[in-house]
Short mmCIF file of C-alpha atoms in Angstrom, two decimals:
data_model
loop_
_atom_site.label_atom_id
_atom_site.label_comp_id
_atom_site.label_asym_id
_atom_site.label_seq_id
_atom_site.Cartn_x
_atom_site.Cartn_y
_atom_site.Cartn_z
CA UNK A 1 12.83 -27.07 -0.56
CA UNK A 2 11.06 -26.08 2.65
CA UNK A 3 10.88 -22.43 1.51
CA UNK A 4 9.38 -23.46 -1.85
CA UNK A 5 6.66 -25.43 -0.04
CA UNK A 6 5.91 -22.39 2.12
CA UNK A 7 5.66 -20.18 -0.97
CA UNK A 8 3.20 -22.62 -2.52
CA UNK A 9 1.20 -22.89 0.71
CA UNK A 10 1.26 -19.14 1.20
CA UNK A 11 -0.05 -18.52 -2.32
CA UNK A 12 -2.84 -21.02 -1.68
CA UNK A 13 -3.71 -19.28 1.60
CA UNK A 14 -3.65 -15.84 -0.06
CA UNK A 15 -5.98 -17.09 -2.79
CA UNK A 16 -8.19 -18.79 -0.19
CA UNK A 17 -8.56 -15.70 2.02
CA UNK A 18 -9.42 -13.55 -1.01
CA UNK A 19 -12.02 -16.09 -2.13
CA UNK A 20 -13.59 -16.14 1.32
CA UNK A 21 -13.51 -12.34 1.69
CA UNK A 22 -15.58 -12.14 -1.50
CA UNK A 23 -18.16 -14.39 0.15
CA UNK A 24 -18.29 -13.25 3.76
CA UNK A 25 -17.05 -10.89 6.43
CA UNK A 26 -13.48 -11.42 7.64
CA UNK A 27 -14.63 -11.98 11.23
CA UNK A 28 -16.76 -14.92 10.05
CA UNK A 29 -13.83 -16.74 8.41
CA UNK A 30 -12.46 -19.63 10.43
CA UNK A 31 -9.03 -21.22 10.06
CA UNK A 32 -10.72 -24.54 9.34
CA UNK A 33 -12.75 -23.03 6.51
CA UNK A 34 -9.71 -21.21 5.13
CA UNK A 35 -7.71 -24.45 5.11
CA UNK A 36 -10.45 -26.29 3.24
CA UNK A 37 -10.76 -23.57 0.59
CA UNK A 38 -6.95 -23.28 0.34
CA UNK A 39 -6.46 -27.05 0.16
CA UNK A 40 -3.91 -27.10 2.97
CA UNK A 41 -3.72 -28.77 6.37
CA UNK A 42 -4.43 -26.81 9.52
CA UNK A 43 -0.97 -27.74 10.76
CA UNK A 44 0.46 -26.02 7.68
CA UNK A 45 -1.50 -22.88 8.49
CA UNK A 46 -0.41 -22.87 12.13
CA UNK A 47 3.22 -23.51 11.25
CA UNK A 48 3.21 -20.06 9.59
CA UNK A 49 0.48 -18.03 11.27
CA UNK A 50 -1.15 -17.78 14.67
CA UNK A 51 -4.42 -16.48 13.26
CA UNK A 52 -6.13 -15.12 10.16
CA UNK A 53 -5.16 -11.54 11.05
CA UNK A 54 -1.50 -12.45 10.55
CA UNK A 55 -2.31 -13.98 7.17
CA UNK A 56 -4.23 -10.87 6.12
CA UNK A 57 -1.32 -8.66 7.22
CA UNK A 58 1.12 -10.86 5.29
CA UNK A 59 -1.06 -10.66 2.17
CA UNK A 60 -1.12 -6.87 2.39
CA UNK A 61 2.66 -6.70 2.92
CA UNK A 62 3.20 -8.99 -0.08
CA UNK A 63 1.04 -6.76 -2.28
CA UNK A 64 2.86 -3.61 -1.15
CA UNK A 65 6.30 -5.21 -1.59
CA UNK A 66 5.42 -6.35 -5.11
CA UNK A 67 4.20 -2.86 -5.91
CA UNK A 68 7.32 -1.16 -4.48
CA UNK A 69 9.58 -3.50 -6.44
CA UNK A 70 8.11 -2.05 -9.62
CA UNK A 71 9.45 1.39 -8.57
CA UNK A 72 12.95 0.34 -7.55
CA UNK A 73 14.41 2.40 -10.40
CA UNK A 74 12.99 5.66 -9.03
CA UNK A 75 15.87 6.12 -6.59
CA UNK A 76 18.46 5.40 -9.29
CA UNK A 77 16.70 7.80 -11.67
CA UNK A 78 16.98 10.60 -9.16
CA UNK A 79 20.57 9.84 -8.25
CA UNK A 80 21.54 9.90 -11.93
CA UNK A 81 19.78 13.24 -12.44
CA UNK A 82 16.93 11.77 -14.52
CA UNK A 83 14.17 13.01 -12.25
CA UNK A 84 11.52 15.66 -12.73
CA UNK A 85 10.61 18.31 -10.18
CA UNK A 86 7.66 16.45 -8.66
CA UNK A 87 7.09 15.60 -5.04
CA UNK A 88 5.05 12.49 -5.76
CA UNK A 89 4.49 11.60 -9.39
CA UNK A 90 1.22 10.54 -11.00
CA UNK A 91 3.21 7.67 -12.52
CA UNK A 92 3.49 6.35 -8.96
CA UNK A 93 0.08 7.36 -7.62
CA UNK A 94 -2.18 6.06 -10.38
CA UNK A 95 -0.74 2.50 -10.32
CA UNK A 96 -0.98 2.52 -6.51
CA UNK A 97 -4.60 3.71 -6.60
CA UNK A 98 -5.37 1.06 -9.23
CA UNK A 99 -3.79 -1.56 -6.93
CA UNK A 100 -6.05 -0.40 -4.10
CA UNK A 101 -9.14 -0.46 -6.31
CA UNK A 102 -8.31 -3.86 -7.85
CA UNK A 103 -7.82 -5.31 -4.37
CA UNK A 104 -10.71 -3.41 -2.84
CA UNK A 105 -11.93 -6.33 -0.74
CA UNK A 106 -8.62 -6.46 1.13
CA UNK A 107 -8.42 -2.71 1.72
CA UNK A 108 -12.11 -2.51 2.68
CA UNK A 109 -11.47 -5.30 5.20
CA UNK A 110 -8.54 -3.40 6.71
CA UNK A 111 -10.64 -0.27 7.10
CA UNK A 112 -13.58 -2.23 8.52
CA UNK A 113 -11.27 -3.82 11.10
CA UNK A 114 -9.68 -0.42 11.86
CA UNK A 115 -6.29 -1.67 10.72
CA UNK A 116 -3.83 0.35 8.69
CA UNK A 117 -3.06 -0.86 5.22
CA UNK A 118 0.47 0.55 5.13
CA UNK A 119 -0.07 3.22 2.55
CA UNK A 120 1.61 5.44 5.12
CA UNK A 121 4.53 2.98 5.24
CA UNK A 122 4.64 2.90 1.46
CA UNK A 123 4.59 6.70 1.22
CA UNK A 124 7.21 6.99 3.98
CA UNK A 125 9.53 4.82 1.87
CA UNK A 126 8.80 6.91 -1.20
CA UNK A 127 9.48 10.09 0.77
CA UNK A 128 12.74 8.77 2.24
CA UNK A 129 14.16 7.59 -1.07
CA UNK A 130 12.71 10.05 -3.53
CA UNK A 131 10.64 12.96 -2.26
CA UNK A 132 12.91 14.49 0.38
CA UNK A 133 15.95 14.34 -1.92
CA UNK A 134 13.89 15.87 -4.75
CA UNK A 135 12.56 18.55 -2.42
CA UNK A 136 16.07 19.37 -1.18
CA UNK A 137 17.22 19.76 -4.77
CA UNK A 138 14.33 21.83 -6.10
CA UNK A 139 13.24 23.61 -2.91
CA UNK A 140 16.63 24.31 -1.39
CA UNK A 141 15.30 27.38 0.43
CA UNK A 142 13.05 25.13 2.58
CA UNK A 143 14.65 23.95 5.81
CA UNK A 144 15.14 20.18 6.13
CA UNK A 145 13.20 20.13 9.41
CA UNK A 146 10.28 21.77 7.59
CA UNK A 147 10.48 19.16 4.82
CA UNK A 148 10.18 16.40 7.42
CA UNK A 149 7.01 17.95 8.89
CA UNK A 150 5.55 18.70 5.49
CA UNK A 151 6.31 15.13 4.37
CA UNK A 152 4.58 13.66 7.43
CA UNK A 153 1.54 15.88 6.86
CA UNK A 154 1.37 14.86 3.21
CA UNK A 155 1.68 11.15 4.08
CA UNK A 156 -1.10 11.33 6.67
CA UNK A 157 -3.31 13.47 4.45
CA UNK A 158 -2.82 11.20 1.46
CA UNK A 159 -3.58 8.13 3.58
CA UNK A 160 -6.74 9.76 4.97
CA UNK A 161 -7.86 10.75 1.48
CA UNK A 162 -7.35 7.20 0.19
CA UNK A 163 -9.23 5.78 3.21
CA UNK A 164 -12.14 8.11 2.49
CA UNK A 165 -12.10 7.07 -1.18
CA UNK A 166 -12.33 3.42 -0.11
CA UNK A 167 -15.12 4.12 2.42
CA UNK A 168 -17.08 6.00 -0.25
CA UNK A 169 -16.94 2.96 -2.51
CA UNK A 170 -14.40 4.19 -5.08
CA UNK A 171 -16.89 6.66 -6.58
CA UNK A 172 -14.11 8.68 -8.19
CA UNK A 173 -11.62 7.26 -10.66
CA UNK A 174 -7.99 6.67 -9.64
CA UNK A 175 -7.07 9.54 -11.97
CA UNK A 176 -9.45 11.93 -10.17
CA UNK A 177 -8.07 10.95 -6.75
CA UNK A 178 -4.53 11.29 -8.07
CA UNK A 179 -5.30 14.78 -9.34
CA UNK A 180 -6.76 15.77 -5.97
CA UNK A 181 -3.75 14.42 -4.07
CA UNK A 182 -1.32 16.20 -6.38
CA UNK A 183 -3.29 19.44 -6.07
CA UNK A 184 -3.01 19.23 -2.27
CA UNK A 185 0.69 18.37 -2.37
CA UNK A 186 1.60 21.03 -4.90
CA UNK A 187 -0.12 23.62 -2.72
CA UNK A 188 2.64 23.21 -0.15
CA UNK A 189 5.39 24.04 -2.58
CA UNK A 190 3.68 26.65 -4.73
CA UNK A 191 3.07 29.07 -1.85
#
C-alpha cells in the first residue's frame, strides 16, 4: 500500500516538475511551488527526495528505464541467432532520439545544469548486452581489448553528438542524427 502511494505521489511530482519546467528555469523552481502544482504535501516530497535535483534525476532514470524495457528482447534475439550485423541499430537509435526530442525540456535542463542525462549509461548497457557480443561474432579478427576502447569512444562520441543536437535546438530530424551516428560508428568497422 505504501509503495502504491509513493508511485502515485511520484507520478504527480514528475508531472509537476515537467509543468514547471515548461514555465520557468529549473533553478527558479522551489519545493513549495512544486508541491502546490503536484498537489502533494511538502512532507511527502521530503520523505522521498532531499531536493529538486534528486527528483529530476529520478524522472530521467524512470524515462530511461521505461525506454530500455522496450528493448529487453534485443539480448534474447542475439542469443537465439536472430540478430543482424549492426553495432547499434536504427531501430534502437530513432526511438531513443524521439524520446529525447519529445522530452526536450528535461534534456535541455540537464545540459543547462551541466548534468549528464545517462545516454552514456544507456549506451553502455546496450554495448554490454548487444554490441560487444555482436562485434565479437561479426568482427572476430578485432581484439576484445580493442572492442572495449572502440565501444567507449563510440559511447562518448554518440553522447556528445546528441548533446550538440540538443544545444542546437533539434534542428535536424531524429532520422538525420541517427544516420550521422551510424555513419560514424560504421566507419570503425569498415576500415
